[in-house]
Amino acid sequence: LLPNQQGGSNALIVFVEHGLMSTLLLVLVLMPLASALLLVLLDAQGSYRNSRVWALLSTLGSLALALGTAGRLVLEPIGAAVNRGPIHPWISVKQTWFQLGPGAGGKPVELELVLGMDGIAAWMVLVVSLLSTCAVLVSWEAIKERATEFYAGLLALETGLIGVACSFDLLLFYTFFELTLIPLFLMIGVFSKGSARDTFKVFLLPLAGSLLTLVGIVALATTAHSMTGVSKPFSMAELGVALARQPLPIEYQTTIFLLLAAGMIVKLPLFPFHTWLPVAHSRAPIAGSVLLIKLGLLGLLRLCVPMLPLACQETGLAVLAVLAAVGVVYGSLGALAQNDFNRVLAYGSVAHVGVAMLGLMAMNTIGLNGAVMQLINLGLSTGGLFLLAGMLHDRFGTRDLRQLGGLSANLPMFAACMVFLSFASIGLPGLNGFVGEVLSLLGMFEVKPWLAATGALGMALGAWYLLSVVQTLLFGGLYMPVSCTASNDVSNGGAGGGPRDLVARELFAIVPVMAACLVLGLCPQLILGTIEPDVKALLRRELPAEEVVTSTDAGGNWPVERETQVLVTGESK
Amino acid sequence: VDKAIPEIAQAVWLITPELLLLGVVCLKFLIGPFLVSESGQAKPGLEHRWGSLALAAVAGAMWLWWDQQVVTTPTLGPFRLDAITWYTRGLMLSAAFILVLLTWSQSGAGVAAESQACLLAIVAGVNLISAANDLAMLFLALELVSIPTYLYLSLPRRDELSQEATVKYFLLSLFSSAFVLYGFSMLYGATGTTNLTAIQAVLASSQSTLAPPLVLVGVVLVLAGLSFRVTAVPFHFYAPDVFQGAPVSGAALLSFVPKVAGFIALVRLMPVDAHAASAGFDAWMMLKPVLWWLAVLTMFLGNLLALIQTDVRRLLAYSSIAHAGYLLVGLYAGHEQRVATPDGVGALFFYLPVYGLMTLGLFAVLAAAGSLQKPITTFDDLAGLSRRHPALALALLVLVFSLTGLPLTGGFLGKVHLFWAAWNLPGDGGQSLAVILTINAAIAAAYYLKLIAAAYFEAPAPHWKGDAAESSGSSVPAAIASGLCAALSVAMFFSPSWVWGLINGSF
């Protein structure tokens, strides 16, 4: 970050740069939502051509901003400060929200809106903004009716996802977490041919779970406020420091953990609560499926691991890890039994999430590293497979695996992408899935070997279902629906002439995702180097006695006394 | 007597905003009939003049309100002007803006003067409830709310449904007033005074910790009577029928104003500091289990019955019952000044404007999307609203999410505050109530989403096609009101400290 660290002029550069970074962060979070609102209000009845161009420009703008902020943090991590708490945004913007009290006895409760970015958030933001752009590209020809509403929903969803990653405040985190539900609900409701009942199932189950999470959040903040006297109990950074110094008693931790985890378990989803996911994936427009990032993992990582470590080690291991292991096997077997390609992927992602959960609940550095890597990898590889599913649907009007086969003859490029992403998803060495899965399982192996063994079995089963799909879809005898061979290929504007291979627009959507899979597979250090300071801090229980820095800057400023910390960081690299 | 007479004379200066409103009411009732022919017809466009006059009156009252200084010393006069009075006034005058706009679009030229006059009288009544320092004054103020309401409900439409709604509300309202009056008389009998400050002092200084039966019966009767106003179960049953029969503006008024009136009156009757009163007898503590059950039953019944409604107005009636339950949670939590988090009354006062915005705004959407002759009644009438009126549909989306309690809207913070206040109470009652509140919020999501599903997912019903031009004229004020409510609902999320400043009277 700071190539030359002498002289006063550099301090000025640091000040300007970080003021700018914080502003960019705010723009990054709010821009998709703003452009969604503009789209609805200014051009509600507009044609799909205008809407899709608007959406593409907006997502490309987000991608550029993400590369400018998150990409920079990835290349030059500044989060390894010695005197930091378990959660520590490397850059942040703050705004005082409101203040309550003081009552007769206690200190006032202050609430702030804190947006920030650390290593984990940086990678999430990169993946989300990349996938959003791809999602617009893959919907380019598929969505023509009510396109304005569709693209507005997609952009709102992008804000929700980026916002969740960048929230360093409990209520703000919850806000964005819920905000991801609403566009999905609207998208499924408007664009699916399914029943209204399905739509409600997809919305109400996660909503019920996340309301329990809200109960947990308020309970956590109030309990922490009354027991440790922390003045900003909703700020993750402050709360993390306070609870690391003075952990809550185990019985409190267990109750609050179960409440907090409820929403995340449903959202993940873990085994008995997964029923909404196949419905969502088979009903939602493909862009919705692509952007169904595994936020539950992030939620557990942000809310439970640093705040309630004892409960994670006991209840989490005893309940969540077991459910995850069951889910790995169940999801893989369930995927074998599906005919709809999207449902295959939905059950497959139940299994993948199970593996990541095993790593998370191991509560050691290896396992947590694996879980965070899987959070990123699943977005890329599963998201990429969903992109392909969308392209398949554009060509044949169906994703039914019984009606399709031997496509590699007609669609060689599609077949190549499919094989590549399937290998990435299975966890072939050299591609991105491998390192994450191995680290997750290794982490769990140190704690509960038999759970890790179950997870490994699930991985083998995962290879089975995905490879059998690849085999029938690409390499068996050639057949496709009779009605689809002629003219209803919409991928090229409905020009007719039978299904054709991937066009340039689709290659622009899928190739960056594949490239990311390859680069992260060959060079996992790129992720590990960025997330490692955050992951290690999550587990560190002893904090130095002196003042702990809870955020690197305040209100977009870069105070002079904090500058020394950056210098130390820069040298320690 | 020597002290009392100057205090009464002084008291006039405490209620200047209400005097202004009531002056305009008299003016409208006096002049209104002369501008209408004997058959009740008037020149079209007259409603714009009366609407503007009402807006001007509200603005004038607001100016007077803003200038007033809060008086904290207890008084023996008939009125007082403490932080609660000041806050309620601001709340009701702001709501009056929206209600005037709604009435504007829902009353024809012939009855505009009377409708607006009734509305202003109701607003003055609620303000007087918060200012009353005396049982007699409190009762008069409650009646000043009820009696114009009967008229307000019956004026815009004269069909059978509307008549039925009015008569039903009239009879049950009389019934509840009788309860309240009977309860007041017992409180007077037990304490020997009608002054609220004096009653509190007498009760707090009593040596026995056992309840005098007279006080207990009196308090229970008052609670029952006021439960009619706030539509708490089991006194809720008139609401769905009345909401269905009344014009949209009437239903909007009923969903909000009687709740404010009832809850302010209840807050006035409860001890200021729960722990200061614990030395003597505390009737409020004995009521706590009753309040707990009232809140739980009201929430569950409102939400569960709302699930099976097919008429939008009935659905909103049950939703307003459920919200009365949420507000009762705040009342149950009460003044709890030992905690640093919002106390129950603070959360209640925060929820009132939040709820007002979302319910008035939603009725304004219904008023703007339909018309007086052809109101929105079923889900089919709402179908395809996003294509008929995209901006109205967006307002509906925001307001319904606010009612559901989703983030980025004031409804979310309102529910969080109520939940928080209940969760922090000592003992198990509060925490169980907080969890029940959450469960109910989840149930409620199911039926609120049906509104959104209708507006966004379905195609417009055939009979709504092509009449966009016809319905646009009279509904402009209502459309403005709905947009205002939606924008303010979002603003409440981002700067709640502004409202908290008003609640603490320290703005």
Short mmCIF file of C-alpha atoms in Angstrom, two decimals, chain A residues 5-206:
data_model
loop_
_atom_site.label_atom_id
_atom_site.label_comp_id
_atom_site.label_asym_id
_atom_site.label_seq_id
_atom_site.Cartn_x
_atom_site.Cartn_y
_atom_site.Cartn_z
CA GLN A 5 6.82 5.42 3.94
CA GLN A 6 8.74 8.55 4.76
CA GLY A 7 7.81 12.18 4.85
CA GLY A 8 4.69 14.17 5.52
CA SER A 9 3.43 14.16 1.96
CA ASN A 10 2.73 10.46 2.19
CA ALA A 11 0.48 11.02 5.18
CA LEU A 12 -1.57 13.31 3.02
CA ILE A 13 -1.74 10.71 0.28
CA VAL A 14 -2.90 8.13 2.80
CA PHE A 15 -5.53 10.50 4.08
CA VAL A 16 -6.87 11.27 0.64
CA GLU A 17 -6.75 7.67 -0.49
CA HIS A 18 -8.63 6.32 2.45
CA GLY A 19 -11.17 9.08 2.44
CA LEU A 20 -11.70 8.14 -1.18
CA MET A 21 -11.82 4.41 -0.44
CA SER A 22 -14.51 4.91 2.18
CA THR A 23 -16.57 7.04 -0.15
CA LEU A 24 -16.21 4.48 -2.90
CA LEU A 25 -17.38 1.83 -0.47
CA LEU A 26 -20.56 3.76 0.21
CA VAL A 27 -21.14 4.24 -3.51
CA LEU A 28 -20.46 0.56 -4.13
CA VAL A 29 -23.17 -0.50 -1.70
CA LEU A 30 -25.81 2.01 -2.68
CA MET A 31 -25.31 2.36 -6.41
CA PRO A 32 -27.19 -0.77 -7.53
CA LEU A 33 -30.18 0.13 -5.36
CA ALA A 34 -30.17 3.69 -6.62
CA SER A 35 -30.05 2.58 -10.22
CA ALA A 36 -32.85 0.08 -9.54
CA LEU A 37 -35.05 2.87 -8.16
CA LEU A 38 -34.22 5.14 -11.08
CA LEU A 39 -35.08 2.34 -13.46
CA VAL A 40 -38.49 1.79 -11.88
CA LEU A 41 -39.39 5.42 -11.46
CA LEU A 42 -38.13 6.87 -14.73
CA ASP A 43 -38.80 4.10 -17.17
CA ALA A 44 -41.44 1.87 -15.66
CA GLN A 45 -43.07 0.91 -18.94
CA GLY A 46 -39.87 1.02 -20.95
CA SER A 47 -38.69 -1.60 -23.39
CA TYR A 48 -36.48 -4.47 -22.35
CA ARG A 49 -33.71 -3.11 -24.54
CA ASN A 50 -33.28 0.00 -22.43
CA SER A 51 -33.61 -1.86 -19.15
CA ARG A 52 -31.01 -4.47 -19.94
CA VAL A 53 -28.47 -1.93 -21.14
CA TRP A 54 -29.08 0.15 -18.01
CA ALA A 55 -28.64 -2.92 -15.82
CA LEU A 56 -25.48 -3.99 -17.62
CA LEU A 57 -23.93 -0.55 -17.27
CA SER A 58 -24.85 -0.45 -13.61
CA THR A 59 -23.40 -3.88 -12.85
CA LEU A 60 -20.26 -3.10 -14.84
CA GLY A 61 -19.90 0.09 -12.83
CA SER A 62 -20.23 -1.93 -9.63
CA LEU A 63 -17.65 -4.37 -10.89
CA ALA A 64 -15.22 -1.56 -11.61
CA LEU A 65 -15.82 -0.08 -8.18
CA ALA A 66 -15.37 -3.49 -6.58
CA LEU A 67 -12.07 -3.98 -8.37
CA GLY A 68 -10.99 -0.53 -7.25
CA THR A 69 -11.80 -1.08 -3.58
CA ALA A 70 -11.88 -4.80 -2.86
CA GLY A 71 -9.31 -5.69 -5.49
CA ARG A 72 -6.93 -3.25 -3.92
CA LEU A 73 -7.41 -4.75 -0.46
CA VAL A 74 -6.83 -8.21 -1.89
CA LEU A 75 -3.52 -7.23 -3.42
CA GLU A 76 -2.33 -5.26 -0.42
CA PRO A 77 -3.94 -6.55 2.77
CA ILE A 78 -3.72 -4.05 5.61
CA GLY A 79 -5.69 -5.94 8.22
CA ALA A 80 -2.95 -7.74 10.10
CA ALA A 81 -2.65 -5.18 12.89
CA VAL A 82 -1.49 -6.62 16.18
CA ASN A 83 -3.86 -4.68 18.38
CA ARG A 84 -7.07 -5.50 16.57
CA GLY A 85 -10.23 -7.20 17.75
CA PRO A 86 -11.85 -10.32 16.32
CA ILE A 87 -13.79 -8.33 13.73
CA HIS A 88 -12.09 -5.37 12.21
CA PRO A 89 -13.09 -3.51 9.06
CA TRP A 90 -9.95 -2.43 7.24
CA ILE A 91 -11.72 0.53 5.75
CA SER A 92 -15.06 1.85 6.93
CA VAL A 93 -17.66 4.60 6.84
CA LYS A 94 -19.77 5.38 9.88
CA GLN A 95 -22.85 7.38 10.54
CA THR A 96 -24.42 7.81 13.96
CA TRP A 97 -27.89 6.33 13.78
CA PHE A 98 -29.59 7.00 17.07
CA GLN A 99 -28.99 6.85 20.76
CA LEU A 100 -31.19 5.51 23.53
CA GLY A 101 -31.11 6.21 27.23
CA PRO A 102 -29.31 6.69 29.44
CA GLY A 103 -31.61 5.09 31.96
CA ALA A 104 -31.31 5.54 35.68
CA GLY A 105 -28.46 3.05 35.98
CA GLY A 106 -26.71 2.29 32.76
CA LYS A 107 -24.80 3.97 30.02
CA PRO A 108 -26.63 5.01 26.87
CA VAL A 109 -26.87 2.61 23.98
CA GLU A 110 -25.44 4.09 20.80
CA LEU A 111 -26.32 2.74 17.41
CA GLU A 112 -24.30 3.40 14.31
CA LEU A 113 -24.54 2.47 10.69
CA VAL A 114 -21.14 1.00 9.86
CA LEU A 115 -20.16 -0.10 6.40
CA GLY A 116 -16.71 -1.52 6.05
CA MET A 117 -14.58 -4.03 4.30
CA ASP A 118 -12.19 -6.68 5.51
CA GLY A 119 -10.55 -9.53 3.65
CA ILE A 120 -13.61 -11.77 3.71
CA ALA A 121 -15.88 -8.95 2.58
CA ALA A 122 -13.46 -7.98 -0.16
CA TRP A 123 -13.66 -11.41 -1.77
CA MET A 124 -17.43 -11.57 -1.34
CA VAL A 125 -17.82 -8.21 -3.03
CA LEU A 126 -15.64 -9.27 -5.94
CA VAL A 127 -17.61 -12.46 -6.49
CA VAL A 128 -21.00 -10.80 -6.12
CA SER A 129 -20.24 -7.99 -8.52
CA LEU A 130 -18.82 -10.41 -11.06
CA LEU A 131 -21.80 -12.74 -10.82
CA SER A 132 -24.26 -9.83 -11.07
CA THR A 133 -22.75 -8.80 -14.37
CA CYS A 134 -22.90 -12.40 -15.58
CA ALA A 135 -26.50 -12.65 -14.41
CA VAL A 136 -27.49 -9.65 -16.51
CA LEU A 137 -25.72 -11.12 -19.53
CA VAL A 138 -27.39 -14.50 -19.15
CA SER A 139 -30.83 -12.86 -18.83
CA TRP A 140 -30.16 -10.69 -21.89
CA GLU A 141 -32.46 -12.52 -24.28
CA ALA A 142 -34.41 -14.62 -21.82
CA ILE A 143 -36.25 -11.81 -20.07
CA LYS A 144 -38.38 -9.67 -22.30
CA GLU A 145 -41.65 -9.34 -20.45
CA ARG A 146 -41.65 -6.93 -17.53
CA ALA A 147 -37.93 -6.52 -17.92
CA THR A 148 -37.85 -3.27 -15.95
CA GLU A 149 -39.09 -4.95 -12.81
CA PHE A 150 -36.78 -7.88 -13.36
CA TYR A 151 -33.62 -5.84 -13.71
CA ALA A 152 -34.64 -3.56 -10.84
CA GLY A 153 -35.02 -6.66 -8.67
CA LEU A 154 -31.66 -7.97 -9.79
CA LEU A 155 -29.93 -4.70 -8.94
CA ALA A 156 -31.65 -4.53 -5.55
CA LEU A 157 -30.46 -8.06 -4.90
CA GLU A 158 -26.92 -6.97 -5.72
CA THR A 159 -27.13 -4.18 -3.15
CA GLY A 160 -28.40 -6.65 -0.58
CA LEU A 161 -25.55 -9.07 -1.20
CA ILE A 162 -22.81 -6.45 -1.22
CA GLY A 163 -24.40 -4.84 1.82
CA VAL A 164 -24.42 -8.06 3.83
CA ALA A 165 -20.75 -8.56 3.11
CA CYS A 166 -19.86 -4.98 4.04
CA SER A 167 -22.02 -4.58 7.17
CA PHE A 168 -20.14 -4.26 10.41
CA ASP A 169 -23.19 -3.55 12.48
CA LEU A 170 -25.66 -6.17 13.68
CA LEU A 171 -28.85 -4.37 12.68
CA LEU A 172 -27.42 -3.27 9.35
CA PHE A 173 -26.32 -6.83 8.67
CA TYR A 174 -29.85 -8.02 9.38
CA THR A 175 -31.25 -5.26 7.19
CA PHE A 176 -29.29 -6.33 4.14
CA PHE A 177 -29.85 -9.98 4.95
CA GLU A 178 -33.60 -9.41 4.69
CA LEU A 179 -33.14 -7.20 1.67
CA THR A 180 -31.81 -10.17 -0.25
CA LEU A 181 -35.08 -12.02 0.36
CA ILE A 182 -37.39 -9.40 -1.10
CA PRO A 183 -36.10 -9.19 -4.69
CA LEU A 184 -35.93 -12.95 -4.86
CA PHE A 185 -39.54 -13.16 -3.73
CA LEU A 186 -40.61 -10.64 -6.35
CA MET A 187 -38.57 -12.29 -9.08
CA ILE A 188 -39.96 -15.72 -8.36
CA GLY A 189 -43.47 -14.36 -8.03
CA VAL A 190 -43.42 -12.39 -11.25
CA PHE A 191 -41.45 -14.72 -13.47
CA SER A 192 -42.14 -18.26 -12.37
CA LYS A 193 -44.84 -20.37 -13.85
CA GLY A 194 -45.28 -22.13 -10.54
CA SER A 195 -47.98 -21.73 -7.95
CA ALA A 196 -48.22 -18.86 -5.52
CA ARG A 197 -47.83 -21.42 -2.77
CA ASP A 198 -44.27 -22.13 -3.84
CA THR A 199 -43.46 -18.44 -3.84
CA PHE A 200 -44.63 -18.12 -0.28
CA LYS A 201 -42.71 -21.18 0.80
CA VAL A 202 -39.55 -19.69 -0.61
CA PHE A 203 -40.10 -16.46 1.26
CA LEU A 204 -41.77 -17.42 4.51
CA LEU A 205 -39.45 -20.19 5.64
CA PRO A 206 -36.30 -18.05 5.46
#
